[in-house]
PDB file of C-alpha atoms in Angstrom:
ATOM      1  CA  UNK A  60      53.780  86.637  42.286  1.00 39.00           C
ATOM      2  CA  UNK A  61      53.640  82.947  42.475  1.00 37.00           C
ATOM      3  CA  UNK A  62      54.878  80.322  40.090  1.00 35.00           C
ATOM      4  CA  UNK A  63      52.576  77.350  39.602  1.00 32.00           C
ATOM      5  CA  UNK A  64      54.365  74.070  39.745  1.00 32.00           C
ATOM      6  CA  UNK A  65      53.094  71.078  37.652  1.00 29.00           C
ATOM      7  CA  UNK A  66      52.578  68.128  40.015  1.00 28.00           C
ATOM      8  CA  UNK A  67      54.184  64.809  39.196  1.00 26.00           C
ATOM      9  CA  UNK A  68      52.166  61.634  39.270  1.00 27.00           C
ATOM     10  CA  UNK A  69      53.065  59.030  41.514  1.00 28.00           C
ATOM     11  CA  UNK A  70      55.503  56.179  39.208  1.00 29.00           C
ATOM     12  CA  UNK A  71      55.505  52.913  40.405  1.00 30.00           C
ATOM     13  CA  UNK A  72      58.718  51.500  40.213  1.00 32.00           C
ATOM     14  CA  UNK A  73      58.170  48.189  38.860  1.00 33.00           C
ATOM     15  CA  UNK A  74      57.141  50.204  35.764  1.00 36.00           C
ATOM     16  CA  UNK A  75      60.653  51.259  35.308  1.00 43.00           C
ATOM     17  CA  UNK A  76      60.163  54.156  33.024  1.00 51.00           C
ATOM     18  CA  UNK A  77      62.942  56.089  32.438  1.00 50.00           C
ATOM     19  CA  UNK A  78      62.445  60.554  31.813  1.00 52.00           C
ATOM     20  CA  UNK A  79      65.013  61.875  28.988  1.00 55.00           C
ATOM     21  CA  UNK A  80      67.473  63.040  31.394  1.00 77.00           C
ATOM     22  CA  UNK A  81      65.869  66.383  32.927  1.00 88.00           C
ATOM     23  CA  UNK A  82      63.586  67.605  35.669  1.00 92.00           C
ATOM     24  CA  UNK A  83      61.880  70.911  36.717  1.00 93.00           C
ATOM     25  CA  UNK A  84      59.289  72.816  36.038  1.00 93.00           C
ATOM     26  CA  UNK A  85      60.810  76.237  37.032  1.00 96.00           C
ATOM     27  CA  UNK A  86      64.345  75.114  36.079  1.00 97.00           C
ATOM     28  CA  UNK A  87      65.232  72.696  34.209  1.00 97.00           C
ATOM     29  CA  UNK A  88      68.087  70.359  35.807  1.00 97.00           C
ATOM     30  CA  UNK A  89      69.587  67.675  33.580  1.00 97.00           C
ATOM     31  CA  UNK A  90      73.431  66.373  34.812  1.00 97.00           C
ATOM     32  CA  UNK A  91      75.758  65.163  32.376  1.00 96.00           C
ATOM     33  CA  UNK A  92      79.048  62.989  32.467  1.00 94.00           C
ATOM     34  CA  UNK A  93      82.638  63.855  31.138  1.00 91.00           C
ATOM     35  CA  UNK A  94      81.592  62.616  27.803  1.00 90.00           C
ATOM     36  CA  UNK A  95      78.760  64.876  27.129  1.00 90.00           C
ATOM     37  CA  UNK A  96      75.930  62.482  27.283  1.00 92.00           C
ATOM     38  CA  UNK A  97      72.953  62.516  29.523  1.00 94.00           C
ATOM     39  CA  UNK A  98      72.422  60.908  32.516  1.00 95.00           C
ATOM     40  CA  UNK A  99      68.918  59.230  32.318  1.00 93.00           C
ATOM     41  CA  UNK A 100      66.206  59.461  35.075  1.00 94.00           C
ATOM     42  CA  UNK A 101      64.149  57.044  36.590  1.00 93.00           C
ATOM     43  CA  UNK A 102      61.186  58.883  38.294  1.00 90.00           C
ATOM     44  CA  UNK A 103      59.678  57.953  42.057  1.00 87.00           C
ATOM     45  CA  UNK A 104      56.842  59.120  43.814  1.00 82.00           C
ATOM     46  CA  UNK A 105      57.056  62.183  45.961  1.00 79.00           C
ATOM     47  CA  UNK A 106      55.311  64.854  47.396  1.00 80.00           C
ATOM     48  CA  UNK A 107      54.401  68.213  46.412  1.00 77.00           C
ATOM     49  CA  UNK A 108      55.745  70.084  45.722  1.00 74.00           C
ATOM     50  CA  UNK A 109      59.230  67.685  45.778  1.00 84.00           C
ATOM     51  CA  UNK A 110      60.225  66.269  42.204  1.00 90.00           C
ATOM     52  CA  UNK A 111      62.536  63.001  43.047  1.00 92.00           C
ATOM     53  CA  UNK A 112      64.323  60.972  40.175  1.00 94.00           C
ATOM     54  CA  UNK A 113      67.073  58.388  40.198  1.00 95.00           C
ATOM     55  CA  UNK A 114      70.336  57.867  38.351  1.00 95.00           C
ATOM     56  CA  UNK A 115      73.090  55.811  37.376  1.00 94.00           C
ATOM     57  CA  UNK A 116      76.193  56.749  38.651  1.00 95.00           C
ATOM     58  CA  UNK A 117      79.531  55.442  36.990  1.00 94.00           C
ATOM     59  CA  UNK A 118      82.248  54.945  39.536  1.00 95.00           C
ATOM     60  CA  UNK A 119      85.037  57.784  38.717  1.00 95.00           C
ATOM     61  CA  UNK A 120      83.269  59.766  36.259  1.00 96.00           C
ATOM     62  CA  UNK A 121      83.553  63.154  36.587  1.00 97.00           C
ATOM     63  CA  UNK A 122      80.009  65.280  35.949  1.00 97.00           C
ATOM     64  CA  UNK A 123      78.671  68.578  35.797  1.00 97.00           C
ATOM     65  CA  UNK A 124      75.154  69.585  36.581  1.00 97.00           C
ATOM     66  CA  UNK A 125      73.691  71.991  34.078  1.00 97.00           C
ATOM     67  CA  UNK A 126      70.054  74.142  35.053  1.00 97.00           C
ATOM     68  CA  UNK A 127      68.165  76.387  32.301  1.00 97.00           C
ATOM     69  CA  UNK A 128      65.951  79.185  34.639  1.00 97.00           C
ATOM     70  CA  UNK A 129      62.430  78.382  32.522  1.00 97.00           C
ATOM     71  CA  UNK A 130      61.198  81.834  34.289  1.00 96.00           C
ATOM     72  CA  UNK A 131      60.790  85.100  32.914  1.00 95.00           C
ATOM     73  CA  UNK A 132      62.769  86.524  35.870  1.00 95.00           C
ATOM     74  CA  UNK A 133      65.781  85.739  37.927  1.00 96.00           C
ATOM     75  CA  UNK A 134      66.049  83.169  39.837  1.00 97.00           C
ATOM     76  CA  UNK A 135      68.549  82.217  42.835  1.00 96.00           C
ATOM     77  CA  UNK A 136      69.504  78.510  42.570  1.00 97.00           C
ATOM     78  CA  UNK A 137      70.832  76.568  45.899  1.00 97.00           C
ATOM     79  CA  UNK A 138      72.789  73.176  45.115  1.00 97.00           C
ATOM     80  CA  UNK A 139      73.445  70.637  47.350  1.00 97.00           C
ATOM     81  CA  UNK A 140      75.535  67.845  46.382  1.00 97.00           C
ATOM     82  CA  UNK A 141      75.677  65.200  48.853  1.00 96.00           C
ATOM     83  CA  UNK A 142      74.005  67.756  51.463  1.00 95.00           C
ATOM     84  CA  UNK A 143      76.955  70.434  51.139  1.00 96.00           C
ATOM     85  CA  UNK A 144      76.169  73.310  49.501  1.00 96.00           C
ATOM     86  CA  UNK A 145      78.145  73.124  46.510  1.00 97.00           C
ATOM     87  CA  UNK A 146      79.490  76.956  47.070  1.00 95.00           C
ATOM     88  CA  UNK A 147      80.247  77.233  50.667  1.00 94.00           C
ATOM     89  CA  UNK A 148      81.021  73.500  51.198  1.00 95.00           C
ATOM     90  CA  UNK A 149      78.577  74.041  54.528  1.00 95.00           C
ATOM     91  CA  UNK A 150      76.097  71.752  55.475  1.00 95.00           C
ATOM     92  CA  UNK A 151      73.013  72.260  53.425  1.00 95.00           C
ATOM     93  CA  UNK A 152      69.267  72.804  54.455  1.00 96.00           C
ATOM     94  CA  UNK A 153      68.149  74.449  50.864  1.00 96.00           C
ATOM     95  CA  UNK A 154      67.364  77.681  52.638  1.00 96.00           C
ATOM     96  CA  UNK A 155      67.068  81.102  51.111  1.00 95.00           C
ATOM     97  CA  UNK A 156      69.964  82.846  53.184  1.00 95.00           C
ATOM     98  CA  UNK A 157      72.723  80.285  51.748  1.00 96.00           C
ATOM     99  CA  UNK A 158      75.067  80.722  49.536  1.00 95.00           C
ATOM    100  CA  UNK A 159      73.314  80.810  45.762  1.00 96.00           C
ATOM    101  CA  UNK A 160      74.132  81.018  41.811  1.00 97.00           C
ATOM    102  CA  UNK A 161      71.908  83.170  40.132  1.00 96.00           C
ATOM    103  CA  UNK A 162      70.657  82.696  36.485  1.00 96.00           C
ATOM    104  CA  UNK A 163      69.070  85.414  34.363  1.00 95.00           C
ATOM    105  CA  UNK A 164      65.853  85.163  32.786  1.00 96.00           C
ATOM    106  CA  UNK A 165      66.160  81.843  30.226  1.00 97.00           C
ATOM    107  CA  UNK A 166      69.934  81.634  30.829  1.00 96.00           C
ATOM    108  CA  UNK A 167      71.628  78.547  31.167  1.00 96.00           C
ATOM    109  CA  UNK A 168      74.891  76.881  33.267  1.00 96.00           C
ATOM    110  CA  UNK A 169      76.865  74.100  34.377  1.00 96.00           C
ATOM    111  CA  UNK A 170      78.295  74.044  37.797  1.00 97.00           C
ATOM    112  CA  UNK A 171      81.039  71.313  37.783  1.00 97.00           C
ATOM    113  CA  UNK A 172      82.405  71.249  40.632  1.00 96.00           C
ATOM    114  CA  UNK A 173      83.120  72.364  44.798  1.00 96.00           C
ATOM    115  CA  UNK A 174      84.124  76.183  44.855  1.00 95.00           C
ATOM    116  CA  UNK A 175      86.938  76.941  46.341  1.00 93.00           C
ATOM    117  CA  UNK A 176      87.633  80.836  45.631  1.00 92.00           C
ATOM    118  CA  UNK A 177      86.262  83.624  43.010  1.00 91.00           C
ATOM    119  CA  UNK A 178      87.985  81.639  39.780  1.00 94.00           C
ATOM    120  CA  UNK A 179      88.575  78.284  41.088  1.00 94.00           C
ATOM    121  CA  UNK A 180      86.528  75.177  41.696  1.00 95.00           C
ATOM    122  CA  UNK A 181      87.646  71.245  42.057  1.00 95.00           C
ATOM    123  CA  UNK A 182      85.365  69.297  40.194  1.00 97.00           C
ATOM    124  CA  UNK A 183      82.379  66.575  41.109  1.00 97.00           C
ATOM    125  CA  UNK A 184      83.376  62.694  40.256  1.00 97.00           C
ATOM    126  CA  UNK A 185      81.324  60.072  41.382  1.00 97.00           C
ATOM    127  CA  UNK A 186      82.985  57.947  44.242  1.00 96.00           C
ATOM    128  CA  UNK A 187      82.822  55.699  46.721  1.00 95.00           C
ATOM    129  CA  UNK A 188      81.360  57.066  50.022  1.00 94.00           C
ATOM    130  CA  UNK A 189      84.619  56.848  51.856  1.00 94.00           C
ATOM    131  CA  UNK A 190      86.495  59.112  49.678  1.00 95.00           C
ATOM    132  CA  UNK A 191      83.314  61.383  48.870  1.00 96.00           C
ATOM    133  CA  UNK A 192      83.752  65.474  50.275  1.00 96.00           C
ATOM    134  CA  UNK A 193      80.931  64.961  52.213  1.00 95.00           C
ATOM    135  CA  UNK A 194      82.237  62.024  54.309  1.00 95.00           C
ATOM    136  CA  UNK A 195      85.762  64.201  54.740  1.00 94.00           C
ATOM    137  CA  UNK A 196      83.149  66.640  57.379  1.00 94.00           C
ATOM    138  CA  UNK A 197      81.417  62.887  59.006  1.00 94.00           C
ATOM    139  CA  UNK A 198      78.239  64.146  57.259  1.00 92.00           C
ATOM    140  CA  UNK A 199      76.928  60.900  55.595  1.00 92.00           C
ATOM    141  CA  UNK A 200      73.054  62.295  56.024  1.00 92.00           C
ATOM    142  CA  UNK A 201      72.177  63.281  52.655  1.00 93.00           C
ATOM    143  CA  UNK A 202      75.063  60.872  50.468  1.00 95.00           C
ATOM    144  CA  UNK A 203      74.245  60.364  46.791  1.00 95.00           C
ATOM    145  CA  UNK A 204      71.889  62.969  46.827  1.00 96.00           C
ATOM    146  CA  UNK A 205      72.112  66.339  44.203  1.00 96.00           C
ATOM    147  CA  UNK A 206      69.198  68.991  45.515  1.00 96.00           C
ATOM    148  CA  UNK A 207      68.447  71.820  43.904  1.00 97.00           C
ATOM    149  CA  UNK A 208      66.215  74.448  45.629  1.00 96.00           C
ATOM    150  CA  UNK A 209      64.883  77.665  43.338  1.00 97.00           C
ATOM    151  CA  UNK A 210      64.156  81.022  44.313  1.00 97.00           C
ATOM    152  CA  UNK A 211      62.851  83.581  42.669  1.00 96.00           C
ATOM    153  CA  UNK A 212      63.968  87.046  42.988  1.00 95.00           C
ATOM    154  CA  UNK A 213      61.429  89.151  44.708  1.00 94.00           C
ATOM    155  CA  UNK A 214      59.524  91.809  42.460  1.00 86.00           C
ATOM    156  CA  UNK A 215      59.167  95.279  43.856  1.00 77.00           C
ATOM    157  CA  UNK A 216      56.604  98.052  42.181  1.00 67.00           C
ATOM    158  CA  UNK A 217      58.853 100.752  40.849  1.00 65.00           C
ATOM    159  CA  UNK A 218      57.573 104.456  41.260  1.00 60.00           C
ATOM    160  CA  UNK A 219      57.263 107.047  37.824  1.00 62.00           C
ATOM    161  CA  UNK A 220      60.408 108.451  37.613  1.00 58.00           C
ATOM    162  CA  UNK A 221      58.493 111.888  38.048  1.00 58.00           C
ATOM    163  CA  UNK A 222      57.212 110.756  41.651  1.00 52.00           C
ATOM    164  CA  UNK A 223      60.612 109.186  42.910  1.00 47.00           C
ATOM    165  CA  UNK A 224      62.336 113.097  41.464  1.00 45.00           C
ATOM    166  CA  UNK A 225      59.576 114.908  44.293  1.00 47.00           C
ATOM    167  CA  UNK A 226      59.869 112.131  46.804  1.00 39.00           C
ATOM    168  CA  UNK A 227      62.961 111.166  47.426  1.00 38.00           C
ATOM    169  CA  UNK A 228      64.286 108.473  49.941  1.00 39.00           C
ATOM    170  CA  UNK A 229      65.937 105.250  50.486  1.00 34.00           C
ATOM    171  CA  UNK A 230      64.902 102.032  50.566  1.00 33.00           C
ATOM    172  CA  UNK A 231      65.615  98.754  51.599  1.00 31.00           C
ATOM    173  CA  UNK A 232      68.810  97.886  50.662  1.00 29.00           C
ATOM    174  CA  UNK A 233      69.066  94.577  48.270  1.00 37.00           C
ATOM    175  CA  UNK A 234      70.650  91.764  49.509  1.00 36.00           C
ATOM    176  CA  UNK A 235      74.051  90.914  48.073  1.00 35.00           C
ATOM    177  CA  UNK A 236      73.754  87.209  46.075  1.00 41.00           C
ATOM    178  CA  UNK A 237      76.452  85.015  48.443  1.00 41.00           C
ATOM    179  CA  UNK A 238      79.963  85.848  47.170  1.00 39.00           C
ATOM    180  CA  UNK A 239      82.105  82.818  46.634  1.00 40.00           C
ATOM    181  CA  UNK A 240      84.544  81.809  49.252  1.00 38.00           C
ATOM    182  CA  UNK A 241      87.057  78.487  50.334  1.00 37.00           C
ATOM    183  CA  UNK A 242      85.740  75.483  51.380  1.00 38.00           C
ATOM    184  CA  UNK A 243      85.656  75.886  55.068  1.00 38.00           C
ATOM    185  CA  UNK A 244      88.530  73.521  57.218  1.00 36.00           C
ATOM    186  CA  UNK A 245      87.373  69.877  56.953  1.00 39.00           C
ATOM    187  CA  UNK A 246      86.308  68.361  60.218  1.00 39.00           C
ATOM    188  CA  UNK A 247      86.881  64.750  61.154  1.00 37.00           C
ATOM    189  CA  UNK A 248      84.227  62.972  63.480  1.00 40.00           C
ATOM    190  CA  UNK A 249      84.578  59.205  64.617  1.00 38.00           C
ATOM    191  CA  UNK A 250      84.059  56.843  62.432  1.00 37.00           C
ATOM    192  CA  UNK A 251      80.265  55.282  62.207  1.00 40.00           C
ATOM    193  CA  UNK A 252      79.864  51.774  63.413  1.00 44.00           C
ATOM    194  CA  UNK A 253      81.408  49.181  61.296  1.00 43.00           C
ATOM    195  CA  UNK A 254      77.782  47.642  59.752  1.00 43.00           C
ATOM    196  CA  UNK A 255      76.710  51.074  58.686  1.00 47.00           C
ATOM    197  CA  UNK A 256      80.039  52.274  57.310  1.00 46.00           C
ATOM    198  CA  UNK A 257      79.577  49.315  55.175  1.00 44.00           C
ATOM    199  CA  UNK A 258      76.498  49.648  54.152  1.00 46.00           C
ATOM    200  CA  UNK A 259      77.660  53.313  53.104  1.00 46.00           C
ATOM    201  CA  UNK A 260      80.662  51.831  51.067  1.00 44.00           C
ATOM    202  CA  UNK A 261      78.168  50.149  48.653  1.00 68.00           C
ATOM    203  CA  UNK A 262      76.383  53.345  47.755  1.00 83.00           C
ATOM    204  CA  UNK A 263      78.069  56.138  46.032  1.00 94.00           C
ATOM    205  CA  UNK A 264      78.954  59.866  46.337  1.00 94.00           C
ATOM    206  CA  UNK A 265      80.388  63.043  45.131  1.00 96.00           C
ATOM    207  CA  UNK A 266      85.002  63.063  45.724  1.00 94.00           C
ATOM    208  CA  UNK A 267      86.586  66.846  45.693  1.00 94.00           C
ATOM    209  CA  UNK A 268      88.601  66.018  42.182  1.00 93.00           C
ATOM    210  CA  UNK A 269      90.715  67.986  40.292  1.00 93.00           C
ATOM    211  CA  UNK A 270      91.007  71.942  40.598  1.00 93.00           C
ATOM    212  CA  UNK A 271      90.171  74.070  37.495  1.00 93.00           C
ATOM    213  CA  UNK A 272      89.750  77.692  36.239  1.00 92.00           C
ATOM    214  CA  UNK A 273      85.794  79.269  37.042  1.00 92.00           C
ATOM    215  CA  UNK A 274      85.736  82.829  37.388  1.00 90.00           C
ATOM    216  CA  UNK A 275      82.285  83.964  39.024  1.00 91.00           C
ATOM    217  CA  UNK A 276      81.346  87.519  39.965  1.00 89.00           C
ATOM    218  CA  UNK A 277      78.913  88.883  42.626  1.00 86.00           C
ATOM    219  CA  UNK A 278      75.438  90.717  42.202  1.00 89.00           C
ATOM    220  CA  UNK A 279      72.551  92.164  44.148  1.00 89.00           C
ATOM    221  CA  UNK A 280      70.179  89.797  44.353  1.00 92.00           C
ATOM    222  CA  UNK A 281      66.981  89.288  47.363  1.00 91.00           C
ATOM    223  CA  UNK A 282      65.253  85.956  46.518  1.00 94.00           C
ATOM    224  CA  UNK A 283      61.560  85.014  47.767  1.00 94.00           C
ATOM    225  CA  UNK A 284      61.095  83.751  51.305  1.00 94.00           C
ATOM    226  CA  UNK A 285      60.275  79.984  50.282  1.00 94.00           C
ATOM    227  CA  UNK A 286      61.630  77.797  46.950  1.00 94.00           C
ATOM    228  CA  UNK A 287      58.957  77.610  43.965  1.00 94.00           C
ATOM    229  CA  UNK A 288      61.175  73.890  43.409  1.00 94.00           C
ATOM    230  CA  UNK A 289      62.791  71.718  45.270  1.00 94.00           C
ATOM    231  CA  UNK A 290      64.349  68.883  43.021  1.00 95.00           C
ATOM    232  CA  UNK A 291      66.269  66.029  44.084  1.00 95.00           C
ATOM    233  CA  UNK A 292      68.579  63.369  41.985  1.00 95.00           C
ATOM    234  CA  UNK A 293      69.259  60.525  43.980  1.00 95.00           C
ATOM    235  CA  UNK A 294      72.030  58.577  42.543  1.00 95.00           C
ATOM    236  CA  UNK A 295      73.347  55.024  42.582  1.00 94.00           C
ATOM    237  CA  UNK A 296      75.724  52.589  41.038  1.00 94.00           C
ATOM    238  CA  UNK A 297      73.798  50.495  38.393  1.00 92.00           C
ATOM    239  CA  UNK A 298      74.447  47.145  40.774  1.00 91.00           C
ATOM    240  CA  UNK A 299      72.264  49.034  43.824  1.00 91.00           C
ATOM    241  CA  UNK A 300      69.570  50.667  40.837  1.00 92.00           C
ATOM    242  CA  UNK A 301      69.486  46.494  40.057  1.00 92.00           C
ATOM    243  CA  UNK A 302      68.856  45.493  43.571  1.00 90.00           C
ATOM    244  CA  UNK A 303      66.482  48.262  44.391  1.00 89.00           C
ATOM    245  CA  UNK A 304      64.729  47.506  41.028  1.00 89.00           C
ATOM    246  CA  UNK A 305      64.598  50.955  39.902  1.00 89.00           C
ATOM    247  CA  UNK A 306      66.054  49.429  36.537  1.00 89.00           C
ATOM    248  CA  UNK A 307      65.621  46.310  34.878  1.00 86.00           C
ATOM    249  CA  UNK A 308      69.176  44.005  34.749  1.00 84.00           C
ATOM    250  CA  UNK A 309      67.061  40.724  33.615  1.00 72.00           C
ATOM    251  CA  UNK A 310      68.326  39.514  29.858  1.00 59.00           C
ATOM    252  CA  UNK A 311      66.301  36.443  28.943  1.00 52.00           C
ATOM    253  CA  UNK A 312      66.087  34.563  26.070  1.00 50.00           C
ATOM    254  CA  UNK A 313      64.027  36.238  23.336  1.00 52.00           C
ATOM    255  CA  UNK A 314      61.198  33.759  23.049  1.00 57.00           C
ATOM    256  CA  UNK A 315      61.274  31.462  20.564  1.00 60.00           C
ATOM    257  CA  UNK A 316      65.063  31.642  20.144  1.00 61.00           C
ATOM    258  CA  UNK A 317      67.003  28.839  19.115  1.00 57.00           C
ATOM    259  CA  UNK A 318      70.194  28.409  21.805  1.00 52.00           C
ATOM    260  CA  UNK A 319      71.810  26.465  18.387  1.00 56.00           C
ATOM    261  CA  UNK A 320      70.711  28.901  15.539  1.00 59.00           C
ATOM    262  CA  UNK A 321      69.597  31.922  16.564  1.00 55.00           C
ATOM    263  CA  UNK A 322      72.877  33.831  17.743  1.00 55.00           C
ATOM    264  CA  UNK A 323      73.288  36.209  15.203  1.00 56.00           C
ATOM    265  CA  UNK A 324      76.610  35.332  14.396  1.00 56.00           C
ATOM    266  CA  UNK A 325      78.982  36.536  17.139  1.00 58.00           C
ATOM    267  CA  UNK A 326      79.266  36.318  20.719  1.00 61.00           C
ATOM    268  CA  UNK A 327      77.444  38.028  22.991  1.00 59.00           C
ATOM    269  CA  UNK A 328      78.880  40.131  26.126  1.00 57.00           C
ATOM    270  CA  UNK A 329      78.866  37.754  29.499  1.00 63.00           C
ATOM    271  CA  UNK A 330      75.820  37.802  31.132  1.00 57.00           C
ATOM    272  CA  UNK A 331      75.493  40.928  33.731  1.00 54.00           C
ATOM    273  CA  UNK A 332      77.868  42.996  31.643  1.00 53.00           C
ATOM    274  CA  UNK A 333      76.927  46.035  29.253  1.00 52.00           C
TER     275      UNK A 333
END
């Protein structure tokens, strides 16, 4: 069985047209900040059957990144934040044979954070690159990036109960969904040369924050040989999202404005500020 995936149509940046905050066809991904609210997307080109957005990332912040399973079955979900799988803390490739969370039909969840055992994770804040988990291995090839990579679970014909009684025999055995474990032991390599690692410092990424409660449980689960969606969330302090252009920072004059009448009343925030 094979899940058709809606193509997205190229977006040229200069159009800057922001998407309410979620992406997927499949799944739907949204990610959302300590306060609740939304982060909002900025959609770029990419190929099929890729979806790639952009978002503002505010330094600190802690976040949580929430995915609704649109299907009708289960599916197995593999997140990368940062290119470390988010439950193994190994170097991610989005492959079926990683460690996965698994979502029943419709159901909903928020993954929060790194997890460290069966009822503990440490949470996801957005950082600089230098204190990110990802730059604690020397892996700064996928920074700023959250991926998420959805597999179905595969869908076997099941015999009448009347011909299974006069046939009996055992199958395949189902392959056990990824238990949880402890980050493996950080590795140190030397640093990068001194013009990248300061190019890195200006973008952002994902720190290993605070440690909280998040019991999890494992269950049988064999997922289909390749993802139905990949999705990736590429995201950026609002200064970078400025440079790049991905969002407009401009505030001119309304036209027509008066610089000695028309101020409404009260001051205004400096320029560049929100």
């Amino acid at each position: 069985m094979k899940t058709i995936v809606t193509v997205i149509l190229s977006v040229m940046i200069s159009t800057v047209q922001v998407w309410a905050g979620s992406i997927g066809d499949s799944v739907e991904v949204r990610v959302l900040s300590e306060s609740g609210s939304e982060l909002p997307f900025y959609p770029v080109s990419a190929r099929y059957p890729a979806k790639k957005v952009y978002a503002e990332a505010v330094k600190g912040d802690h976040y949580r990144i929430v995915v609704r399973n649109k299907l009708n079955r289960r599916v197995g979900v593999v997140i990368a934040v940062d290119g470390r799988n988010i439950v193994s803390g190994q170097k991610s490739w989005l492959k079926n044979n990683e460690r996965m969370y698994i979502l029943e039909p419709y159901e909903r969840y928020e993954y929060a954070g790194w997890r460290t055992g069966q009822d503990r994770i440490n949470r996801f804040y957005f950082s600089e690159v230098p204190d990110s988990y990802a730059a604690s291995f020397g892996d700064q090839s996928a920074m700023g990036v959250i991926a998420v990579a959805v597999y179905p679970e595969v869908q076997r014909y099941e015999l009448p109960v009347q011909y299974r009684s006069q046939h009996s025999g055992s199958g395949a055995p189902a392959a056990e969904a990824p238990a949880p474990s402890a980050a493996s032991e950080r590795k140190r390599s030397a640093a990068a040369p001194a013009a990248k690692a300061e190019m890195m410092e200006r973008s952002a990424g994902t720190g290993y924050g605070r440690s909280e409660y998040s019991p999890s449980q494992v269950v049988a689960f064999e997922p289909e040989r390749r993802s139905v969606e990949n999705l990736y969330i590429k995201y950026e302090w609002r200064s970078t999202l400025c440079k790049r252009g991905i969002i407009s920072c401009d505030r001119p004059y309304p036209k027509g404005q008066n610089r000695l009448w028309d101020n409404g009343g009260y001051a205004p925030p400096p320029y560049g500020r929100e």
